PDB file of N, CA and C in Angstrom:
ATOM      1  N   UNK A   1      88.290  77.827  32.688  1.00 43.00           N
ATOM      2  CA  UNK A   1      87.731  78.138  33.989  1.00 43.00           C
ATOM      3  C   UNK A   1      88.836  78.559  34.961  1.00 43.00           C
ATOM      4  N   UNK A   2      89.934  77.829  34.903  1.00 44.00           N
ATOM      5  CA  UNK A   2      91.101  77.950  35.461  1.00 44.00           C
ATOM      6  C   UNK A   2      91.910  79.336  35.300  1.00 44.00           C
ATOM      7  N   UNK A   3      91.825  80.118  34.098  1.00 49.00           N
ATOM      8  CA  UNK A   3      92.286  81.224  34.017  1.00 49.00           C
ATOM      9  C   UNK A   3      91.586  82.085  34.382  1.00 49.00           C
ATOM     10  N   UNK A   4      89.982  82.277  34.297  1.00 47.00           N
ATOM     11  CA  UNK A   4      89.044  83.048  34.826  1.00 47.00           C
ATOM     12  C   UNK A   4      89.485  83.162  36.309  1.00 47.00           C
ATOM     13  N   UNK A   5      89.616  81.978  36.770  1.00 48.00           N
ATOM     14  CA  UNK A   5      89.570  82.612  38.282  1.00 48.00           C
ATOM     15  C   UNK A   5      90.926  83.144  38.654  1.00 48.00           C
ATOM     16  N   UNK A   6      92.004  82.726  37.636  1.00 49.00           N
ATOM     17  CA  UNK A   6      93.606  83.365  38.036  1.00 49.00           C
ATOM     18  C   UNK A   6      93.100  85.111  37.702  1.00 49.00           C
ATOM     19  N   UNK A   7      92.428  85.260  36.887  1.00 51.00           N
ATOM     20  CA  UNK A   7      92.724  86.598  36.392  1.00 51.00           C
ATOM     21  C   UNK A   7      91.547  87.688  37.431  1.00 51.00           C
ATOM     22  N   UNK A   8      90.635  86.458  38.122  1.00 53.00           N
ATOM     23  CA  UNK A   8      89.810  87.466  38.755  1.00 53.00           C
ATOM     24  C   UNK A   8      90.809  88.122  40.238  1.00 53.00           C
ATOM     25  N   UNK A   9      91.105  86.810  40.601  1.00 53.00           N
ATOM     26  CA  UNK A   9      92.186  86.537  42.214  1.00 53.00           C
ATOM     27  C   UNK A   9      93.313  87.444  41.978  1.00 53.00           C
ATOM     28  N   UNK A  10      93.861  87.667  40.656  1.00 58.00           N
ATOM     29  CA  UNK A  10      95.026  88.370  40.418  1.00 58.00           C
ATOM     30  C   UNK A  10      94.983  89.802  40.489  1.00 58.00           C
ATOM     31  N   UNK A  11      94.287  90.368  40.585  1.00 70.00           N
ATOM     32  CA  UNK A  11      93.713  91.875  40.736  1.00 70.00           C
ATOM     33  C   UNK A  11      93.610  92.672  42.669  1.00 70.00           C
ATOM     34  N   UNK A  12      94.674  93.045  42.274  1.00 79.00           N
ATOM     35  CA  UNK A  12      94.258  93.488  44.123  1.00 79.00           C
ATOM     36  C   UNK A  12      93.990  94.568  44.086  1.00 79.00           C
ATOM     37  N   UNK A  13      93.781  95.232  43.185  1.00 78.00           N
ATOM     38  CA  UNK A  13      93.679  97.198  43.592  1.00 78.00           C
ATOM     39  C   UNK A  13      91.539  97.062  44.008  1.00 78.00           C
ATOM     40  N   UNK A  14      90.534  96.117  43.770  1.00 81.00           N
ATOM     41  CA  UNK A  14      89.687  96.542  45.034  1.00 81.00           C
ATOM     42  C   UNK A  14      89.925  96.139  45.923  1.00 81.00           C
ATOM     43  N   UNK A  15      90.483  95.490  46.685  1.00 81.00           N
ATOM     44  CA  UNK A  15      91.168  94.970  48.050  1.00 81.00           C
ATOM     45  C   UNK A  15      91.801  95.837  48.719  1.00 81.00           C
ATOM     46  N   UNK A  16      93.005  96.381  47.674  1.00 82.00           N
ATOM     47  CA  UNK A  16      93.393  97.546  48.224  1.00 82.00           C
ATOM     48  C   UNK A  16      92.738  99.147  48.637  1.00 82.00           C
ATOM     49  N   UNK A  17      91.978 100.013  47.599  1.00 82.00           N
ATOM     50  CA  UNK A  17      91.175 100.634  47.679  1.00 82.00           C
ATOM     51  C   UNK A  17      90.036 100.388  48.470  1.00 82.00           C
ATOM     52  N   UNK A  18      89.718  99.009  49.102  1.00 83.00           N
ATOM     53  CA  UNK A  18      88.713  98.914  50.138  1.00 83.00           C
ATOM     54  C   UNK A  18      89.251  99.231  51.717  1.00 83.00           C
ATOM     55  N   UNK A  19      90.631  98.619  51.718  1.00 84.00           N
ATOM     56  CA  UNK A  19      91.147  98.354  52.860  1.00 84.00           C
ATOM     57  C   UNK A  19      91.609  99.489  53.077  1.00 84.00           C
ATOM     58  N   UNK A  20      91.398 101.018  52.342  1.00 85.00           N
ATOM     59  CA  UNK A  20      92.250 102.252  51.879  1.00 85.00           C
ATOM     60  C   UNK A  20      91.123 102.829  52.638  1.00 85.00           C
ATOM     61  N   UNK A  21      89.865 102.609  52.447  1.00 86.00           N
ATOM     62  CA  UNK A  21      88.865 103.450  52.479  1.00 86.00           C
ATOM     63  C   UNK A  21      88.344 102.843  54.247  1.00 86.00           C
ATOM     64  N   UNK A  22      88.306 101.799  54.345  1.00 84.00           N
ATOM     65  CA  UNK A  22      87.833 101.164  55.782  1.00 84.00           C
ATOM     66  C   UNK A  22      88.949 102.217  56.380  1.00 84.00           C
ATOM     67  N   UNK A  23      90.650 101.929  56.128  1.00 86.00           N
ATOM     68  CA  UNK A  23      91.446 102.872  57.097  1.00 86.00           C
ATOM     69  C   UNK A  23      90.840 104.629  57.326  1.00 86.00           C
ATOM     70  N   UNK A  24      90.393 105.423  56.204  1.00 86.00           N
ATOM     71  CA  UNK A  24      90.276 106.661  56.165  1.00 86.00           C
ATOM     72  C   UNK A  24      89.081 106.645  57.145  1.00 86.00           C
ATOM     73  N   UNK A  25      88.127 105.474  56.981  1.00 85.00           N
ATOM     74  CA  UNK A  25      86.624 105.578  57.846  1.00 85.00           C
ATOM     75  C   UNK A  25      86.817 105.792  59.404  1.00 85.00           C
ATOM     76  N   UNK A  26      87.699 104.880  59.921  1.00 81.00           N
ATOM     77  CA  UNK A  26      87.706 104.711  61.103  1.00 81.00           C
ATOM     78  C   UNK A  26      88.769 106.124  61.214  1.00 81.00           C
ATOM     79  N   UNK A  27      89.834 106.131  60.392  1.00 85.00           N
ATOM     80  CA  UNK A  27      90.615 107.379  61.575  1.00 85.00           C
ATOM     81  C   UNK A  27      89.703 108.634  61.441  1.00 85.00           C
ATOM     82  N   UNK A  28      88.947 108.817  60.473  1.00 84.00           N
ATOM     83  CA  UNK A  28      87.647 109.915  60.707  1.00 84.00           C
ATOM     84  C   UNK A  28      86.824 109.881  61.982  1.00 84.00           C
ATOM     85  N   UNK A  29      86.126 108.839  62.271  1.00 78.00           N
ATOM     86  CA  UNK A  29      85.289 108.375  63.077  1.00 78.00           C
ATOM     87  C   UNK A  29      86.048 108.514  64.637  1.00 78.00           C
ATOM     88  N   UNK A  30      87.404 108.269  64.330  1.00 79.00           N
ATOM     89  CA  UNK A  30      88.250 108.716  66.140  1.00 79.00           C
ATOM     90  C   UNK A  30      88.415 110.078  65.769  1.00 79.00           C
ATOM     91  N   UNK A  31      88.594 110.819  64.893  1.00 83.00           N
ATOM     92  CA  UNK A  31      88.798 112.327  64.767  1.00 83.00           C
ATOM     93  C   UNK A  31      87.338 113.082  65.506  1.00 83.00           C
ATOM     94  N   UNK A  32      86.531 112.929  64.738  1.00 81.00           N
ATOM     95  CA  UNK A  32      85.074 112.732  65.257  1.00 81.00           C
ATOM     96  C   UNK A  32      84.721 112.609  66.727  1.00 81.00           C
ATOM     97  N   UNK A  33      84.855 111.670  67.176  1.00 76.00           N
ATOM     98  CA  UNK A  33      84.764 110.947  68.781  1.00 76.00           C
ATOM     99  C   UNK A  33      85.809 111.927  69.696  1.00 76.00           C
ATOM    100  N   UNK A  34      87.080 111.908  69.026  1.00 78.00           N
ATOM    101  CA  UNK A  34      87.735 113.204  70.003  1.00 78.00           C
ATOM    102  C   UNK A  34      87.375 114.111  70.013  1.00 78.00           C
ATOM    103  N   UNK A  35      87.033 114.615  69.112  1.00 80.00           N
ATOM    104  CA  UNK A  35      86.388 116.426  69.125  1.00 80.00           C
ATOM    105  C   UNK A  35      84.972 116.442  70.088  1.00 80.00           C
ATOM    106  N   UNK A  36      84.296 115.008  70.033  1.00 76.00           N
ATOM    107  CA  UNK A  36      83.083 115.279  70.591  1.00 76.00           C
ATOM    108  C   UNK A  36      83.409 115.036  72.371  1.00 76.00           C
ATOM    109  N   UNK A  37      84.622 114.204  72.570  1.00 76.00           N
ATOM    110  CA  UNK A  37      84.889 114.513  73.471  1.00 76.00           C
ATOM    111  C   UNK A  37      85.721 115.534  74.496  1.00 76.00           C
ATOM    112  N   UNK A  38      86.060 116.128  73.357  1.00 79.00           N
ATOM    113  CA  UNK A  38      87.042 117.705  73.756  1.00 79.00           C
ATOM    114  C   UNK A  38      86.002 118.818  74.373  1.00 79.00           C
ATOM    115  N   UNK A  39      84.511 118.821  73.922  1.00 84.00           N
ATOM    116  CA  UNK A  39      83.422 119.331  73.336  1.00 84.00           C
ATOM    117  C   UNK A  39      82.990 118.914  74.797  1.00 84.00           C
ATOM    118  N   UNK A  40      82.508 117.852  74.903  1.00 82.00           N
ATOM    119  CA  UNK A  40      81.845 117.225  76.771  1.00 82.00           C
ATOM    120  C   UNK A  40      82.669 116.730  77.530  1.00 82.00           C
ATOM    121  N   UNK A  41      84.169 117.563  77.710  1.00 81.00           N
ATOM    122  CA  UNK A  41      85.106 116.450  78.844  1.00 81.00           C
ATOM    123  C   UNK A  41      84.530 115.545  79.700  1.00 81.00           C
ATOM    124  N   UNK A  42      83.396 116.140  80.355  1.00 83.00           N
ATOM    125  CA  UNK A  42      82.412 115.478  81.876  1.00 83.00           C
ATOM    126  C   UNK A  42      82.148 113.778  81.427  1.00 83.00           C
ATOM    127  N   UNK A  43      81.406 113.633  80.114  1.00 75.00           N
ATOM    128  CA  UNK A  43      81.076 112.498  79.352  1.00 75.00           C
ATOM    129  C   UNK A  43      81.794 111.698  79.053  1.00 75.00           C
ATOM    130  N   UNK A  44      83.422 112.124  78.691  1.00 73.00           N
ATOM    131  CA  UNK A  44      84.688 111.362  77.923  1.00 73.00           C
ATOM    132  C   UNK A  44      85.353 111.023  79.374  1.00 73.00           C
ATOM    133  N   UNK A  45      85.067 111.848  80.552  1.00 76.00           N
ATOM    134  CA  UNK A  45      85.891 110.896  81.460  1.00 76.00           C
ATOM    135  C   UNK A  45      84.843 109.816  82.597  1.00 76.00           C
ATOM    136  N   UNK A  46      83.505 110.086  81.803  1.00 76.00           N
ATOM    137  CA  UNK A  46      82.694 108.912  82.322  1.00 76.00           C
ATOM    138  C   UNK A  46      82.985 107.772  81.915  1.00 76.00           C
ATOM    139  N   UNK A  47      82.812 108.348  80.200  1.00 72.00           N
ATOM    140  CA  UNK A  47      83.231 106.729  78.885  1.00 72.00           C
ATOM    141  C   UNK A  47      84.244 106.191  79.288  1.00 72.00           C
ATOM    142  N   UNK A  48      85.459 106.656  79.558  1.00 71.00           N
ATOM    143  CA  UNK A  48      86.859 106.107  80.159  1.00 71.00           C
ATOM    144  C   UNK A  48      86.243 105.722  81.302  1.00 71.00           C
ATOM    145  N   UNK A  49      85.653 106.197  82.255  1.00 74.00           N
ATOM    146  CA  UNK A  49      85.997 105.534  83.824  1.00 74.00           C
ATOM    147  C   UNK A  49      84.999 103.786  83.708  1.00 74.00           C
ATOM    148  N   UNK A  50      84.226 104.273  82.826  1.00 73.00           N
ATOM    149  CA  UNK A  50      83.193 102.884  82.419  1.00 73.00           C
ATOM    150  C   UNK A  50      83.779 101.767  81.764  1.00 73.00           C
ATOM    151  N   UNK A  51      84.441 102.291  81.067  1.00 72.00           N
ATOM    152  CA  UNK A  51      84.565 101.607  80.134  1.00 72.00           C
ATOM    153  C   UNK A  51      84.365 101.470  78.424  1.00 72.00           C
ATOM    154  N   UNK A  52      83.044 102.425  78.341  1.00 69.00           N
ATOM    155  CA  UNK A  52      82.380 102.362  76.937  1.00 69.00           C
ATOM    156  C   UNK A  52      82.792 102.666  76.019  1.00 69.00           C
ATOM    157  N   UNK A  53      84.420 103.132  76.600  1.00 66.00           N
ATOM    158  CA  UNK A  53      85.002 103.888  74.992  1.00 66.00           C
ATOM    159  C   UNK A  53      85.562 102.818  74.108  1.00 66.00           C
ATOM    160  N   UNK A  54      86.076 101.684  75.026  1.00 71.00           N
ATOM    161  CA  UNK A  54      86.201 100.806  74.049  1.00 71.00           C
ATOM    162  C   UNK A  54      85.918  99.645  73.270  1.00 71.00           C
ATOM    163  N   UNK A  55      84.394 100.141  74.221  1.00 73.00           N
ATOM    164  CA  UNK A  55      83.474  99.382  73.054  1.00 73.00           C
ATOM    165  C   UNK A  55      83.325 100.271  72.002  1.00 73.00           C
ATOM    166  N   UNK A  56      83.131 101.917  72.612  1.00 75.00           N
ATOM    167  CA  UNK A  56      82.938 102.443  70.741  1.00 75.00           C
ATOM    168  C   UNK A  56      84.065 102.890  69.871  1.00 75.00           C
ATOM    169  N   UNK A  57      85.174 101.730  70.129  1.00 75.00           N
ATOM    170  CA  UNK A  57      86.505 101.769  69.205  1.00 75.00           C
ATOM    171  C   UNK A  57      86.260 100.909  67.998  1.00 75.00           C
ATOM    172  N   UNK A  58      85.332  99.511  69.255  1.00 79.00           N
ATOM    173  CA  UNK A  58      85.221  98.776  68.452  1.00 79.00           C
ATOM    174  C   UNK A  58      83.900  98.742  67.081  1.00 79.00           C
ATOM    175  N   UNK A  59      83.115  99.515  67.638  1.00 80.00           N
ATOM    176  CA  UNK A  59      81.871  99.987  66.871  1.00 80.00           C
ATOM    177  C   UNK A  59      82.453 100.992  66.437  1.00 80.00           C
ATOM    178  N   UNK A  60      83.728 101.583  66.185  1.00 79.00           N
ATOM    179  CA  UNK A  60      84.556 102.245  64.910  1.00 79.00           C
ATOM    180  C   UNK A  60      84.993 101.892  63.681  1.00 79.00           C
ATOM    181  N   UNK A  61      85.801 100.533  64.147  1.00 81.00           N
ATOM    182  CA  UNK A  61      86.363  99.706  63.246  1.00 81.00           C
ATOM    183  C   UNK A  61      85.502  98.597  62.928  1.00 81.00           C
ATOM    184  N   UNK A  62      84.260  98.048  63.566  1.00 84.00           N
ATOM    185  CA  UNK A  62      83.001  97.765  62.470  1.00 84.00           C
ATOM    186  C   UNK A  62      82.609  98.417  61.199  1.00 84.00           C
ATOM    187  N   UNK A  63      82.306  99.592  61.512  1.00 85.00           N
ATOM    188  CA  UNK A  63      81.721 100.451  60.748  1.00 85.00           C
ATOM    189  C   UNK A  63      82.820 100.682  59.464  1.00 85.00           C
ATOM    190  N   UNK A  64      83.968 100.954  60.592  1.00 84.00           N
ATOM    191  CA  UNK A  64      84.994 100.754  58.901  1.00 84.00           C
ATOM    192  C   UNK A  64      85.443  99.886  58.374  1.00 84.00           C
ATOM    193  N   UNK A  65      85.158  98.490  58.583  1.00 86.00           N
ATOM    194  CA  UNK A  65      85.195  97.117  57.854  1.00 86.00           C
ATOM    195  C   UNK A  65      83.774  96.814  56.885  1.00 86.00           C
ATOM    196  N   UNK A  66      82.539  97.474  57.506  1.00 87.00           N
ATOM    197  CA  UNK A  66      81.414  97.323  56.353  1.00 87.00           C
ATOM    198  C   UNK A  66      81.455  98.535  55.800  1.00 87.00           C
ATOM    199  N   UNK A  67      82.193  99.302  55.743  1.00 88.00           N
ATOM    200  CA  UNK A  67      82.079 100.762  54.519  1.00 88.00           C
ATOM    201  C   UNK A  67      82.990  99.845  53.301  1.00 88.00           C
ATOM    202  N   UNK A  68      84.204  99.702  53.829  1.00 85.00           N
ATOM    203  CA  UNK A  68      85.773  98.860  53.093  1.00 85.00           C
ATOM    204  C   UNK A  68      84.849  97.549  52.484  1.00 85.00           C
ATOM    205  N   UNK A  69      84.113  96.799  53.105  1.00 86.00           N
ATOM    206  CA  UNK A  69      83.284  96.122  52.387  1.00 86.00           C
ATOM    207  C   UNK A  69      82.587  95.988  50.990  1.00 86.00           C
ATOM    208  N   UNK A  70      81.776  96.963  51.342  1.00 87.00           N
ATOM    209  CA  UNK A  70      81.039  97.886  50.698  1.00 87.00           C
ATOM    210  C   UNK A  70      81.864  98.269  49.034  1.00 87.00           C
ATOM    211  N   UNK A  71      82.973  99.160  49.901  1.00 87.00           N
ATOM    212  CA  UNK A  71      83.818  99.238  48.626  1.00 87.00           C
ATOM    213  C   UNK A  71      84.255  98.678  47.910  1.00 87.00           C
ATOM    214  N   UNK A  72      84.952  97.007  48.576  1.00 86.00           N
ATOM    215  CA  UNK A  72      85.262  96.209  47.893  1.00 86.00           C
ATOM    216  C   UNK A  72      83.981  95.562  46.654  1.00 86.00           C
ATOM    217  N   UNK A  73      82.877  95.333  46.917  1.00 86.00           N
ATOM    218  CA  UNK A  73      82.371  94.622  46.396  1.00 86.00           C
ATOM    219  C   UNK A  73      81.725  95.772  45.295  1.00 86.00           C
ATOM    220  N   UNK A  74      81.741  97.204  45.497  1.00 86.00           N
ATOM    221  CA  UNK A  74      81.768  97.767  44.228  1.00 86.00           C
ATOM    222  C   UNK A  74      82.548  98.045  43.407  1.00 86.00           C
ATOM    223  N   UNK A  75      83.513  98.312  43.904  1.00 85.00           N
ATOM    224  CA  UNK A  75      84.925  98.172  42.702  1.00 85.00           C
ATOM    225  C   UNK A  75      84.955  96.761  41.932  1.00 85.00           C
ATOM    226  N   UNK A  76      84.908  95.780  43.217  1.00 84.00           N
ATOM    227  CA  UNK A  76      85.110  94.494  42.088  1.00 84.00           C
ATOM    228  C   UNK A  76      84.282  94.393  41.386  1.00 84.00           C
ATOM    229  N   UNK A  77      83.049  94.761  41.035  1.00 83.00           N
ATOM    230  CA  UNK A  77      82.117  94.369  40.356  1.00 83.00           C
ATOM    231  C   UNK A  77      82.535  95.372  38.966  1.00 83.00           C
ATOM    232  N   UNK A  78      83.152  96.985  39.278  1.00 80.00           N
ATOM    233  CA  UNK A  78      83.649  97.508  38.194  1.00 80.00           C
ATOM    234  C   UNK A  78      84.897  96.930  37.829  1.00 80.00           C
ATOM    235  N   UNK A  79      85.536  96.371  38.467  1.00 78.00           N
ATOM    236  CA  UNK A  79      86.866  95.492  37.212  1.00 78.00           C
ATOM    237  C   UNK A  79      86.559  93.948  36.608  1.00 78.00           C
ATOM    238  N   UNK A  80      85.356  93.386  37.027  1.00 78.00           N
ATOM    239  CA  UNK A  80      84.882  92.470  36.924  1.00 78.00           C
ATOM    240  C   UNK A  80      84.407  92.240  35.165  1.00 78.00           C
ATOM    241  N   UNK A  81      83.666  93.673  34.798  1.00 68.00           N
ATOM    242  CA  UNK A  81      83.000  94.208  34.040  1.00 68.00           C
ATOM    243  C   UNK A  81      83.537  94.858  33.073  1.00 68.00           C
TER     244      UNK A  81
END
């Protein structure tokens, strides 16, 4: 039982490849958000004067912690297997 779980814990490449893919999500998602604000300056210096932009930094890096999620728990299930 003891080696099962050394050999599952010992494997980092879905950890890595998740935490690979959460990073690519979010710097997409600010690539995204800038262009849309390059696109409506009027809007991007509302979001700034409000505030709301950084709430939707943080509803960036949500989104790219449950994609990286996501990933993780399908990869592990393919090295699992």
């Amino acid at each position: 039982m003891l080696t099962l779980m050394a050999a599952n814990s010992s494997s980092t490449a879905p950890v890595l490849i998740a935490i690979g893919v959460a990073i690519l999500v979010i710097i997409w998602l600010f690539i995204k958000t800038g262009i849309a604000l390059l696109h409506h300056p009027i809007i991007g210096i509302v979001l700034i004067l409000l505030g709301v932009l950084g709430l939707w930094n943080y509803l960036i890096i949500g989104i790219g912690v449950i994609v990286g999620g996501i990933v993780f728990l399908v990869i592990s299930q393919f090295f699992n297997n």
